[in-house]
Coordinates of C-alpha atoms in Angstrom, one line a residue:
Chain A
M210 CA -3.1 -15.9 26.3
A211 CA -1.3 -12.9 27.3
G212 CA 1.8 -14.9 28.5
G213 CA 1.6 -16.4 24.7
L214 CA 1.7 -13.1 23.3
G215 CA 4.9 -12.1 25.3
V216 CA 6.7 -15.0 24.3
I217 CA 5.7 -13.9 20.4
R218 CA 6.7 -10.4 21.2
K219 CA 9.8 -12.0 23.0
V220 CA 10.8 -14.0 19.8
E221 CA 10.3 -10.7 17.5
N222 CA 12.5 -9.0 19.4
L223 CA 14.8 -11.3 19.2
S224 CA 18.0 -10.2 17.2
I225 CA 18.0 -11.6 13.1
K226 CA 20.9 -13.6 15.0
Q227 CA 19.2 -15.7 17.4
Q228 CA 16.1 -15.6 15.3
L229 CA 18.1 -17.6 12.6
T230 CA 20.3 -20.1 15.1
R231 CA 16.7 -19.9 16.9
M232 CA 15.1 -21.6 13.1
N233 CA 18.2 -23.4 12.9
M234 CA 17.9 -25.8 15.4
L235 CA 14.0 -25.8 15.5
V236 CA 14.0 -27.2 11.8
S237 CA 17.3 -29.9 12.8
C238 CA 15.2 -30.7 16.1
A239 CA 11.9 -31.4 14.2
A240 CA 13.7 -33.8 11.2
L241 CA 16.2 -35.4 13.8
L242 CA 13.0 -36.5 15.5
V243 CA 11.2 -37.5 12.3
A244 CA 14.0 -39.7 11.3
C245 CA 14.4 -41.2 14.8
G246 CA 10.9 -41.9 15.5
A247 CA 10.6 -44.2 12.0
V248 CA 13.9 -46.0 12.9
L249 CA 12.8 -46.7 16.0
T250 CA 9.2 -48.0 14.7
Y251 CA 11.3 -49.7 11.8
E252 CA 13.6 -51.5 14.9
V253 CA 10.5 -52.4 16.9
A254 CA 9.1 -54.4 13.8
A255 CA 11.9 -55.7 13.0
F256 CA 13.1 -56.9 16.2
R257 CA 9.5 -58.4 16.7
Q258 CA 9.5 -60.1 14.0
S259 CA 12.5 -61.4 14.4
M260 CA 11.5 -62.2 18.1
V261 CA 8.6 -64.3 16.1
R262 CA 11.3 -66.6 13.7
G263 CA 13.4 -67.2 16.7
L264 CA 10.9 -68.4 19.2
S265 CA 9.1 -70.2 16.1
I266 CA 12.0 -71.8 15.6
Q267 CA 12.3 -73.0 19.0
A268 CA 8.8 -74.0 18.8
Q269 CA 9.6 -76.3 16.2
I270 CA 12.3 -77.7 18.0
V271 CA 10.6 -78.9 20.9
G272 CA 7.9 -79.9 18.3
A273 CA 10.2 -82.3 16.7
N274 CA 12.0 -83.3 19.6
S275 CA 8.4 -84.3 21.0
V276 CA 6.9 -86.2 18.2
S277 CA 8.3 -89.9 19.7
A278 CA 6.7 -88.5 23.4
L279 CA 4.0 -88.2 21.7
M280 CA 3.9 -91.2 19.3
F281 CA 4.6 -93.3 22.9
E282 CA 1.6 -91.1 24.9
D283 CA 5.0 -90.5 26.9
P284 CA 4.6 -87.0 28.9
E285 CA 7.8 -87.5 30.9
S286 CA 9.9 -86.9 27.9
A287 CA 7.8 -84.7 26.7
R288 CA 8.7 -82.2 29.8
K289 CA 12.6 -83.2 29.4
T290 CA 12.1 -81.4 26.1
L291 CA 10.5 -78.7 27.3
S292 CA 12.5 -78.0 30.8
A293 CA 15.4 -77.7 28.0
L294 CA 13.6 -74.4 27.1
D295 CA 15.1 -73.2 30.9
A296 CA 18.1 -72.4 28.4
A297 CA 15.9 -69.7 26.6
P298 CA 15.4 -66.9 30.0
N299 CA 12.6 -65.4 27.9
I300 CA 10.7 -68.0 27.8
L301 CA 8.0 -67.8 30.5
S302 CA 5.9 -71.0 30.0
A303 CA 5.6 -73.6 27.3
G304 CA 3.0 -76.6 26.8
I305 CA 2.7 -79.2 24.6
Y306 CA -1.1 -80.3 23.4
T307 CA -2.0 -83.8 22.0
A308 CA -3.8 -83.6 18.6
A309 CA -7.0 -84.3 19.8
G310 CA -6.2 -80.1 22.5
E311 CA -5.5 -81.8 25.6
E312 CA -2.8 -80.6 27.6
F313 CA 0.2 -83.2 27.2
A314 CA 3.4 -81.7 28.8
T315 CA 4.0 -78.2 30.3
Y316 CA 6.5 -75.9 31.1
F317 CA 6.8 -73.1 33.5
R318 CA 9.8 -70.9 34.2
V319 CA 8.3 -70.0 37.9
R320 CA 5.7 -72.6 39.3
Q321 CA 4.2 -69.6 41.6
E322 CA 3.4 -66.9 39.3
A323 CA 2.3 -70.4 36.5
L324 CA -0.7 -68.9 34.4
P325 CA -2.8 -71.5 33.1
L326 CA -2.0 -72.5 29.4
P327 CA -4.9 -71.8 27.2
A328 CA -7.4 -74.6 26.6
L329 CA -6.9 -75.2 22.4
K330 CA -8.6 -76.9 19.9
G331 CA -7.5 -80.1 18.0
D332 CA -6.9 -78.6 14.7
Q333 CA -5.5 -75.2 16.2
S334 CA -3.9 -73.4 13.5
E335 CA -0.5 -71.7 13.8
S336 CA -1.0 -68.1 14.9
H337 CA 1.3 -65.6 17.2
R338 CA -0.1 -62.7 18.9
F339 CA 1.2 -59.7 21.5
A340 CA -0.3 -58.7 24.4
D341 CA 0.0 -58.0 27.6
G342 CA 3.5 -57.5 27.2
E343 CA 4.2 -61.1 26.1
L344 CA 4.6 -62.9 23.1
R345 CA 2.1 -65.7 22.6
L346 CA 3.1 -68.4 19.9
I347 CA 1.4 -71.2 18.7
R348 CA 3.1 -74.0 16.3
R349 CA 1.7 -77.1 15.3
I350 CA 3.7 -80.7 15.6
V351 CA 3.7 -82.5 12.3
F352 CA 4.7 -86.1 11.7
Q353 CA 4.6 -87.7 7.9
G354 CA 2.5 -85.0 7.1
K355 CA -0.1 -85.8 9.7
Q356 CA -0.9 -82.9 12.9
V357 CA 0.2 -85.1 16.2
G358 CA 0.5 -82.5 18.6
T359 CA 0.3 -78.6 18.8
V360 CA 2.9 -76.5 20.8
Y361 CA 2.5 -73.4 22.7
I362 CA 5.2 -71.1 23.7
R363 CA 4.5 -67.7 25.7
S364 CA 7.6 -65.0 26.0
D365 CA 8.5 -62.4 27.6
L366 CA 9.4 -58.8 25.7
R367 CA 12.0 -57.8 27.9
E368 CA 14.4 -58.3 25.5
Q369 CA 12.8 -55.7 23.3
G370 CA 12.1 -53.4 26.1
R371 CA 15.6 -53.4 27.0
R372 CA 16.7 -52.8 23.0
I373 CA 14.1 -50.2 22.8
I374 CA 15.9 -48.1 26.0
R375 CA 19.3 -48.7 24.3
Y376 CA 18.2 -47.3 20.8
L377 CA 16.7 -44.4 22.8
L378 CA 19.7 -43.9 24.5
I379 CA 22.0 -44.0 21.2
L380 CA 19.5 -41.8 19.4
T381 CA 19.4 -39.2 22.5
G382 CA 23.2 -39.1 22.0
V383 CA 23.1 -39.1 17.9
L384 CA 20.1 -36.5 18.1
L385 CA 21.9 -34.0 20.7
V386 CA 25.3 -34.5 19.1
S387 CA 23.5 -33.5 15.9
L388 CA 21.9 -30.6 17.3
L389 CA 25.1 -29.2 18.9
S390 CA 26.8 -29.7 15.3
A391 CA 23.4 -28.1 13.9
F392 CA 23.6 -25.3 15.9
V393 CA 28.0 -25.1 15.3
L394 CA 26.9 -24.6 11.8
S395 CA 24.2 -22.4 11.7
H396 CA 26.1 -20.1 14.1
R397 CA 28.4 -20.5 11.2
F398 CA 26.1 -20.2 8.2
Q399 CA 24.1 -17.5 9.9
R400 CA 27.1 -14.9 10.0
T401 CA 26.3 -14.8 5.5
I402 CA 23.2 -13.8 6.1
A403 CA 22.8 -12.5 9.9
Q404 CA 26.1 -10.0 9.7
P405 CA 25.7 -8.2 6.4
L406 CA 22.2 -7.4 8.2
V407 CA 22.8 -6.1 11.4
G408 CA 25.8 -3.9 9.4
L409 CA 23.0 -2.3 7.2
A410 CA 21.3 -2.1 10.5
K411 CA 24.0 0.0 11.8
V412 CA 24.4 2.3 9.1
A413 CA 20.6 3.2 9.1
R414 CA 20.6 3.8 12.7
V415 CA 23.5 6.1 11.9
V416 CA 21.7 7.8 9.1
S417 CA 18.9 8.5 10.9
R418 CA 20.4 9.0 13.7
E419 CA 23.0 11.6 12.7
R420 CA 22.0 12.9 9.3
N421 CA 25.0 11.5 8.1
F422 CA 23.9 10.6 4.7
S423 CA 27.8 9.7 3.4
V424 CA 28.5 6.5 4.7
R425 CA 27.9 3.8 3.2
A426 CA 26.7 0.1 4.4
A427 CA 29.5 -3.0 3.5
T428 CA 28.8 -4.9 0.4
T429 CA 28.6 -8.3 0.4
T430 CA 30.1 -10.6 -2.5
S431 CA 26.9 -12.3 -2.3
R432 CA 24.5 -11.4 -5.4
D433 CA 21.4 -12.6 -3.2
E434 CA 18.4 -10.3 -2.2
I435 CA 20.4 -9.3 0.7
G436 CA 23.5 -8.2 -1.4
E437 CA 20.8 -6.6 -3.5
L438 CA 19.2 -5.2 -0.9
I439 CA 22.4 -3.1 0.7
E440 CA 23.6 -2.1 -2.6
A441 CA 19.9 -0.1 -3.1
F442 CA 20.1 1.2 0.5
N443 CA 23.3 2.5 -0.7
E444 CA 22.4 4.1 -4.2
M445 CA 19.6 5.0 -1.8
L446 CA 21.6 6.7 0.2
G447 CA 24.1 8.2 -2.4
Q448 CA 20.8 9.9 -4.3
I449 CA 19.7 11.7 -0.9
Q450 CA 23.5 12.8 0.0
E451 CA 23.0 13.8 -3.7
R452 CA 20.0 16.2 -3.3
D453 CA 20.7 16.7 0.3
S454 CA 24.1 18.7 -1.2
A455 CA 22.3 19.7 -4.0
L456 CA 19.6 22.1 -1.7
Q457 CA 22.5 22.8 0.5
S458 CA 23.9 24.5 -1.9
A459 CA 20.5 26.1 -3.6
R460 CA 20.3 27.3 0.3
E461 CA 23.8 29.0 0.5
E462 CA 22.7 30.4 -2.9
L463 CA 19.7 32.0 -2.0
E464 CA 21.1 33.2 1.0
Q465 CA 24.2 34.6 -1.2
R466 CA 21.6 36.2 -3.6
V467 CA 19.6 37.8 -0.2
A468 CA 22.6 39.3 1.3
W469 CA 23.5 40.6 -2.3
R470 CA 19.9 42.4 -2.5
T471 CA 20.1 43.6 1.4
A472 CA 23.5 45.1 0.4
E473 CA 22.0 46.9 -2.5
L474 CA 18.5 47.7 -1.5
E475 CA 20.5 49.1 1.4
S476 CA 23.1 51.0 -0.8
V477 CA 19.5 52.0 -2.5
N478 CA 18.4 53.3 1.1
K479 CA 21.3 55.1 1.9
E480 CA 21.9 57.3 -1.9
L481 CA 17.7 58.3 -1.0
E482 CA 18.9 59.1 2.4
S483 CA 21.5 61.5 1.4
F484 CA 19.1 62.2 -1.3
T485 CA 16.6 63.6 0.8
Y486 CA 19.1 64.8 2.6
S487 CA 20.3 67.4 -0.1
V488 CA 17.0 68.3 -0.9
A489 CA 16.6 69.2 3.1
H490 CA 19.4 71.5 3.0
D491 CA 20.4 72.1 -0.2
L492 CA 17.2 73.2 -2.5
R493 CA 15.6 75.2 0.6
A494 CA 19.1 77.5 0.8
P495 CA 17.7 79.3 -2.7
L496 CA 14.4 79.5 -1.4
R497 CA 15.1 81.5 1.3
H498 CA 17.5 83.2 -1.1
I499 CA 15.1 84.3 -3.4
Q500 CA 12.4 85.2 -0.7
G501 CA 15.2 87.2 1.2
F502 CA 16.1 89.3 -1.5
S503 CA 12.3 89.5 -2.7
A504 CA 11.3 90.8 0.6
A505 CA 14.0 93.2 0.6
L506 CA 13.6 94.6 -3.4
S507 CA 9.7 95.6 -1.9
E508 CA 10.7 96.6 1.1
E509 CA 14.3 99.1 -0.2
F510 CA 12.9 99.9 -4.0
G511 CA 8.7 99.4 -3.9
A512 CA 8.6 103.1 -4.6
Q513 CA 10.9 102.4 -7.6
L514 CA 8.1 99.6 -9.1
S515 CA 5.6 100.5 -10.9
P516 CA 1.7 98.6 -8.8
E517 CA 2.5 95.4 -11.2
G518 CA 6.3 94.9 -10.3
I519 CA 5.2 94.9 -7.2
E520 CA 2.6 92.7 -7.9
Y521 CA 5.3 90.0 -9.8
V522 CA 7.4 90.0 -6.5
G523 CA 4.4 89.3 -4.1
R524 CA 4.0 86.3 -7.2
I525 CA 7.5 84.9 -6.5
V526 CA 7.1 84.9 -2.8
K527 CA 4.0 83.3 -3.2
G528 CA 6.1 80.8 -5.4
T529 CA 9.1 80.0 -3.2
R530 CA 6.7 80.0 -0.3
R531 CA 4.9 76.9 -2.0
M532 CA 7.9 75.7 -3.2
G533 CA 8.8 75.5 0.7
L534 CA 5.7 73.7 1.3
L535 CA 6.3 70.8 -1.0
I536 CA 10.1 70.2 0.0
N537 CA 8.6 70.1 4.0
D538 CA 5.8 68.0 2.9
L539 CA 7.9 65.6 0.5
L540 CA 10.2 65.5 3.5
A541 CA 8.3 64.4 5.8
L542 CA 6.9 61.5 3.5
A543 CA 10.1 60.3 3.2
H544 CA 10.7 60.9 6.8
V545 CA 7.6 58.0 7.1
G546 CA 9.1 56.0 4.8
R547 CA 12.4 55.6 6.1
Q548 CA 11.4 55.7 10.0
E549 CA 10.9 52.8 11.8
L550 CA 7.5 51.7 13.6
H551 CA 7.7 52.4 17.5
L552 CA 4.2 50.4 18.5
R553 CA 2.7 50.7 21.8
W554 CA -1.1 50.2 23.1
T555 CA -2.7 53.7 22.4
G556 CA -5.8 54.9 22.8
L557 CA -7.5 56.2 19.5
N558 CA -9.8 58.2 21.8
G559 CA -7.3 61.0 23.4
L560 CA -5.3 61.0 20.3
A561 CA -8.0 62.7 17.8
E562 CA -9.4 64.6 21.0
E563 CA -5.9 65.8 20.9
V564 CA -5.5 67.0 17.3
V565 CA -9.5 68.5 17.1
Q566 CA -8.3 70.5 19.8
D567 CA -5.3 71.9 17.6
L568 CA -7.6 72.4 14.5
K569 CA -10.3 73.9 16.6
E570 CA -7.7 76.4 17.3
E571 CA -6.1 77.2 14.1
A572 CA -9.7 77.0 12.7
G573 CA -10.5 80.2 14.9
G574 CA -13.9 81.8 14.2
R575 CA -15.5 79.1 11.7
N576 CA -18.7 77.2 12.7
I577 CA -17.6 73.8 12.4
R578 CA -19.6 70.9 14.5
W579 CA -17.1 68.0 15.9
Q580 CA -18.8 64.5 16.9
T581 CA -16.4 61.9 17.9
G582 CA -17.1 58.9 18.7
D583 CA -16.3 55.8 20.3
L584 CA -12.6 55.0 18.7
P585 CA -10.9 51.7 19.9
S586 CA -7.0 51.3 21.3
A587 CA -5.0 50.1 18.7
N588 CA -0.9 48.8 18.8
C589 CA 0.2 51.3 17.2
D590 CA 2.5 54.3 16.6
P591 CA 0.9 57.4 18.4
G592 CA 3.1 59.9 16.8
L593 CA 2.6 58.5 13.2
M594 CA -1.6 57.8 14.2
R595 CA -1.3 61.4 15.3
Q596 CA -0.3 61.9 12.1
V597 CA -3.3 60.2 10.3
F598 CA -5.3 62.3 12.2
Y599 CA -4.3 65.1 11.5
N600 CA -4.1 64.8 7.7
L601 CA -7.4 63.7 7.4
L602 CA -9.1 65.9 10.0
S603 CA -7.5 69.2 9.0
N604 CA -8.6 68.3 5.2
S605 CA -11.8 68.1 6.4
V606 CA -11.6 71.6 8.0
K607 CA -10.3 72.5 4.5
Y608 CA -13.0 71.1 2.3
T609 CA -15.5 72.4 4.8
R610 CA -14.8 75.5 4.5
P611 CA -17.8 76.8 2.1
R612 CA -20.4 74.9 5.1
N613 CA -22.2 76.5 7.7
P614 CA -22.2 74.7 10.1
A615 CA -19.7 72.2 8.9
V616 CA -19.8 69.3 10.4
I617 CA -16.9 66.7 10.8
E618 CA -17.3 63.2 12.6
I619 CA -15.1 60.3 13.8
G620 CA -15.9 57.1 14.7
Q621 CA -15.6 53.5 14.1
T622 CA -18.0 50.5 12.7
H623 CA -17.0 47.5 11.0
V624 CA -17.5 46.0 7.7
N625 CA -17.2 42.4 7.2
G626 CA -16.7 41.9 10.8
E627 CA -13.4 44.4 10.4
Q628 CA -12.9 47.2 12.8
V629 CA -13.0 50.5 10.2
I630 CA -12.2 54.1 11.8
F631 CA -14.0 56.4 9.9
V632 CA -13.4 60.1 9.0
R633 CA -16.4 62.0 8.0
D634 CA -17.2 65.7 6.6
N635 CA -20.3 67.3 5.2
G636 CA -17.5 69.6 2.8
V637 CA -17.1 69.6 -0.7
G638 CA -16.1 66.2 -1.6
F639 CA -14.7 64.6 -5.2
N640 CA -15.9 63.0 -7.6
M641 CA -15.5 59.0 -6.9
K642 CA -14.2 58.6 -11.3
Y643 CA -10.7 59.8 -9.9
S644 CA -10.9 58.0 -6.0
A645 CA -7.8 56.0 -7.4
K646 CA -5.9 59.4 -8.1
L647 CA -6.7 60.4 -4.0
F648 CA -3.8 58.7 -2.4
G649 CA -0.7 59.8 -5.2
V650 CA 1.9 62.2 -4.1
F651 CA 0.9 65.6 -5.7
Q652 CA -2.4 64.6 -6.9
R653 CA -4.8 67.1 -5.8
L654 CA -8.5 67.2 -6.9
H655 CA -9.4 70.6 -6.4
R656 CA -7.4 73.7 -7.2
I657 CA -5.1 75.2 -5.6
E658 CA -7.1 78.9 -5.9
D659 CA -9.9 77.1 -3.9
F660 CA -8.1 75.0 -1.9
E661 CA -4.7 74.7 -0.7
G662 CA -2.5 72.1 -0.6
T663 CA 0.3 70.6 -1.8
G664 CA -1.2 66.9 -2.4
V665 CA 0.9 64.9 0.1
G666 CA -0.7 64.5 3.0
L667 CA -2.9 61.5 2.1
A668 CA -0.3 59.9 0.6
T669 CA 1.8 60.5 3.7
V670 CA -1.3 58.8 5.3
Q671 CA -1.8 55.8 3.4
R672 CA 1.8 55.0 3.9
I673 CA 1.7 55.1 7.4
I674 CA -1.6 53.3 8.0
H675 CA 0.3 50.7 5.5
K676 CA 3.2 50.4 7.4
H677 CA 0.8 49.1 10.1
G678 CA -0.6 46.5 7.9
G679 CA -3.9 48.5 7.5
R680 CA -6.1 49.9 4.5
I681 CA -7.3 52.9 3.8
W682 CA -9.9 54.1 1.2
A683 CA -12.5 57.1 0.7
E684 CA -16.4 57.6 -0.2
A685 CA -17.0 60.7 -1.5
E686 CA -19.6 62.7 -4.0
V687 CA -19.1 66.1 -5.1
D688 CA -20.8 68.4 -2.5
M689 CA -21.8 65.8 -0.7
G690 CA -18.9 65.2 1.4
A691 CA -16.6 62.9 1.5
S692 CA -15.7 59.7 4.0
F693 CA -12.5 58.2 4.3
F694 CA -12.3 54.6 6.6
F695 CA -8.8 52.6 7.5
T696 CA -8.1 49.7 9.1
L697 CA -5.3 48.7 11.7
N698 CA -5.9 45.3 12.6
R699 CA -3.7 43.0 10.7
A700 CA -1.3 41.6 13.5
E701 CA 2.1 42.0 11.6
P702 CA 2.2 45.2 10.2
S703 CA 3.8 44.8 6.3
L704 CA 7.1 46.8 5.6
Chain B
M99 CA 40.3 95.4 11.1
N100 CA 37.6 95.7 13.7
D101 CA 38.4 94.4 17.1
D102 CA 35.3 95.3 18.8
V103 CA 34.4 92.0 17.3
E104 CA 31.3 90.8 19.4
I105 CA 29.3 87.7 16.5
L106 CA 31.7 85.6 14.7
L107 CA 28.9 84.2 11.6
V108 CA 30.8 81.6 9.9
E109 CA 28.8 81.0 6.9
D110 CA 30.0 80.0 3.2
E111 CA 27.1 81.0 1.4
P112 CA 27.1 85.3 0.3
D113 CA 23.3 85.5 0.0
D114 CA 23.0 83.5 3.6
V115 CA 25.5 86.2 4.6
E116 CA 23.8 89.1 3.4
L117 CA 20.5 87.6 4.1
T118 CA 21.5 87.1 8.2
M119 CA 23.1 90.2 8.1
R120 CA 20.3 92.0 7.1
A121 CA 17.6 90.4 9.6
L122 CA 20.3 90.9 12.2
R123 CA 20.8 94.5 11.5
S124 CA 16.9 95.0 10.7
E125 CA 16.5 93.7 14.3
N126 CA 18.8 96.3 15.8
V127 CA 21.2 94.2 16.6
K128 CA 24.1 96.7 17.3
N129 CA 27.1 94.1 17.7
P130 CA 29.9 94.1 14.9
I131 CA 29.4 91.1 13.2
R132 CA 32.6 89.4 11.5
V133 CA 32.6 86.6 9.1
A134 CA 34.3 83.8 8.3
R135 CA 33.4 81.6 5.5
D136 CA 34.6 78.6 6.2
G137 CA 35.3 75.7 9.0
E138 CA 39.5 76.6 8.6
Q139 CA 38.5 80.1 9.1
A140 CA 36.7 80.4 11.8
L141 CA 39.1 77.9 13.9
D142 CA 42.0 80.6 13.1
Y143 CA 39.8 83.6 13.9
V144 CA 38.9 81.9 17.1
F145 CA 42.0 80.5 17.9
C146 CA 44.4 83.4 16.7
R147 CA 45.9 81.5 13.8
G148 CA 46.7 81.4 10.6
E149 CA 45.8 84.9 8.8
F150 CA 44.8 85.9 12.2
S151 CA 47.8 85.2 14.1
D152 CA 48.4 88.5 15.4
R153 CA 44.7 88.5 16.6
P154 CA 44.2 89.5 20.5
K155 CA 44.0 86.2 22.5
D156 CA 42.3 87.4 24.7
R157 CA 39.3 89.0 22.7
P158 CA 36.9 86.1 22.1
P159 CA 33.7 86.3 19.8
K160 CA 30.6 86.4 22.1
L161 CA 28.6 84.3 20.2
I162 CA 29.1 82.0 17.4
L163 CA 26.6 81.7 14.8
L164 CA 27.9 78.4 12.7
D165 CA 26.4 76.9 9.5
L166 CA 27.3 73.3 9.5
K167 CA 27.5 73.0 5.7
L168 CA 30.6 73.8 5.3
P169 CA 33.7 73.8 2.7
K170 CA 37.4 72.3 3.8
V171 CA 36.0 71.8 8.2
D172 CA 32.4 71.1 8.2
G173 CA 30.3 72.9 10.4
L174 CA 30.2 69.9 13.1
E175 CA 33.6 69.3 13.2
V176 CA 34.6 73.1 14.2
L177 CA 32.0 72.5 16.9
A178 CA 34.0 69.5 18.0
E179 CA 37.2 72.0 17.9
L180 CA 35.7 74.1 19.6
K181 CA 33.6 72.5 22.7
S182 CA 36.8 70.6 23.2
D183 CA 39.2 73.5 24.0
A184 CA 38.8 74.3 27.9
E185 CA 38.9 78.0 27.5
C186 CA 36.5 77.9 24.2
R187 CA 33.3 76.0 25.3
T188 CA 31.8 78.1 27.2
I189 CA 31.3 80.4 24.2
P190 CA 27.9 79.9 23.1
V191 CA 27.1 78.5 19.8
V192 CA 24.2 78.6 17.8
V193 CA 23.8 76.3 14.9
L194 CA 21.6 78.1 11.6
T195 CA 21.4 75.8 9.6
S196 CA 18.8 74.9 6.5
S197 CA 19.4 71.3 7.9
G198 CA 16.3 70.0 10.3
E199 CA 17.8 66.5 10.1
Q200 CA 17.4 64.6 13.3
R201 CA 21.3 62.9 13.0
D202 CA 22.6 67.0 12.7
I203 CA 20.4 68.0 15.4
I204 CA 21.5 65.2 17.6
E205 CA 25.1 65.2 16.9
S206 CA 25.1 69.1 17.5
Y207 CA 23.8 68.6 20.7
K208 CA 26.1 65.5 21.7
L209 CA 29.3 67.7 20.3
G210 CA 27.6 71.0 22.9
V211 CA 26.0 72.6 21.4
N212 CA 23.9 75.5 23.3
S213 CA 21.3 76.2 20.0
Y214 CA 20.5 74.5 17.5
I215 CA 18.5 76.7 14.9
Q216 CA 16.9 75.2 11.6
K217 CA 16.4 78.4 9.3
P218 CA 13.5 79.0 8.0
V219 CA 13.1 79.1 4.3
D220 CA 9.8 81.5 4.8
I221 CA 11.9 85.0 5.0
V222 CA 9.7 86.4 7.8
Q223 CA 9.7 83.3 10.4
F224 CA 13.6 83.7 9.7
R225 CA 14.2 86.9 10.7
Q226 CA 11.7 86.6 13.7
A227 CA 13.9 83.5 14.6
V228 CA 17.2 85.6 13.9
K229 CA 15.9 88.3 16.2
A230 CA 14.8 85.9 18.5
L231 CA 17.9 84.2 18.4
G232 CA 20.5 87.8 19.4
L233 CA 17.9 88.9 22.0
Y234 CA 18.9 85.4 23.9
W235 CA 21.9 85.4 23.3
L236 CA 23.0 88.8 22.9
V237 CA 20.7 90.3 25.7
V238 CA 19.1 87.7 28.4
N239 CA 21.5 85.1 28.7
R240 CA 25.0 86.1 30.8
P241 CA 28.0 84.1 30.2
P242 CA 30.7 83.9 32.1
A243 CA 32.6 87.4 32.7

């Protein structure tokens, strides 16, 4: 079974040329064999017929010559007539029987191997029979319309055998010559079929290996299926090539566009940078001048100013101080936007603890209960994360100012399986109606007389959290405190 | 012209000149102060050339307070030229500027600045900074003789 499959697979693995040759040879072989078989069968039948006819003529001759012998009951004369059969080498034995069916005279080519002649009936009908490699023939001897005896002749079939062998030899020769010419012819004709297919396969291989869609299979002049196949294949290649080049140009265009956009963005960035630089440098100087000369005014001419004038000078100083803070915070915010993240695994506990220590000093004599829970480590920019804790916790310190004791809590929790860090206080809180404004630049939910600030702190915090790929949100209620939540755990930080 | 120059203040903004002088004077800095209004003038003064060609070469300033944003030749260029001169590079140069930009700070230190001070907007802090720098560079620090 396995061997058979192996052979089949082998045939399948043959090239189309070999398969075509093989098929042609098998077909012509089968046709020739059938034809030879038919010829041979016909030959054998015809030969037998002619043999019977020849033997029958001999029998009749012998019979005609034996009539007088039978009439005069002269077996010796009949025997002489029979002995003439010596000239026919195929005749083994012969016999003449009387009309009564009695043996009258016999002939044996080789006496030793003499087979007894069969007993015959007097009115034996004429017949012939091929059996045991012999032909046995019986003919009546008729004289003046009356049967006077019977002739029996046995002949061997050696002649037939020789003829068959000769025929077989000739047929084999014919077969060989035919197969040879079939092979030569099929070899020549297969080219018209196999050659284009082989070429097609080669081109297909080149296309799939080198992704070269510019090659084409050689076309044939014939309008058969192979011609159509090649044409369709070439057409398909053309379409692929077209699509490929369209794709290529689209990609190039896209790259070009990305390059333009990048350049545009770079120039905008540069502009922005020079803008912040000029804010940093040029806007601060006049502020310092206003402040400086206001101070000089109250120092040197304070005595000449009315109390109202002194108050106005104080307001000028306060206004410029606030403007200075705004500029600083705005620059810090811009800086956070520009800054590249330097991610490092950082224990948030340590960071928060440092900030708490700083704030404790800043808060001086206030009664604040700090509750620091267990915080995780995170892959973050430690400097920026410190800023997040500083801004959130200093907000808590600020907005719990009316509380005694103030309670500020830092910890982590899980929301929908996500790790969330929170800062919570029991301060004045805010109305959730305005929570959307909370993280906007210069957005403040409290009056400046109650709580100082520039409205940049939470915007900065949000920008840092977003840079880390996290989210930040808040929950609060007026006079019931506020909670800020943020996540950091997205693996890929967005810019 | 006062020959006893000890501090060279390089500052184009008259208000800043006035405020810095006030701050130095109010902190009892008695050293004579010479003001250069742009980078070119500052370099001419130090190297005794141009309008200062008749200034004696053996009287370099004891301290240079340098603003970065200056007309003609800017502060960083002035700094680069001063620090690449074999004799002048020993003069302490303190950058006194409004800019707190990292690239300005880094570039100044690369060029060999001795101190970098961002002018505080707050006048009280400004006075404290001027006082501290005057005390340090004119009293505490020992320059080469």
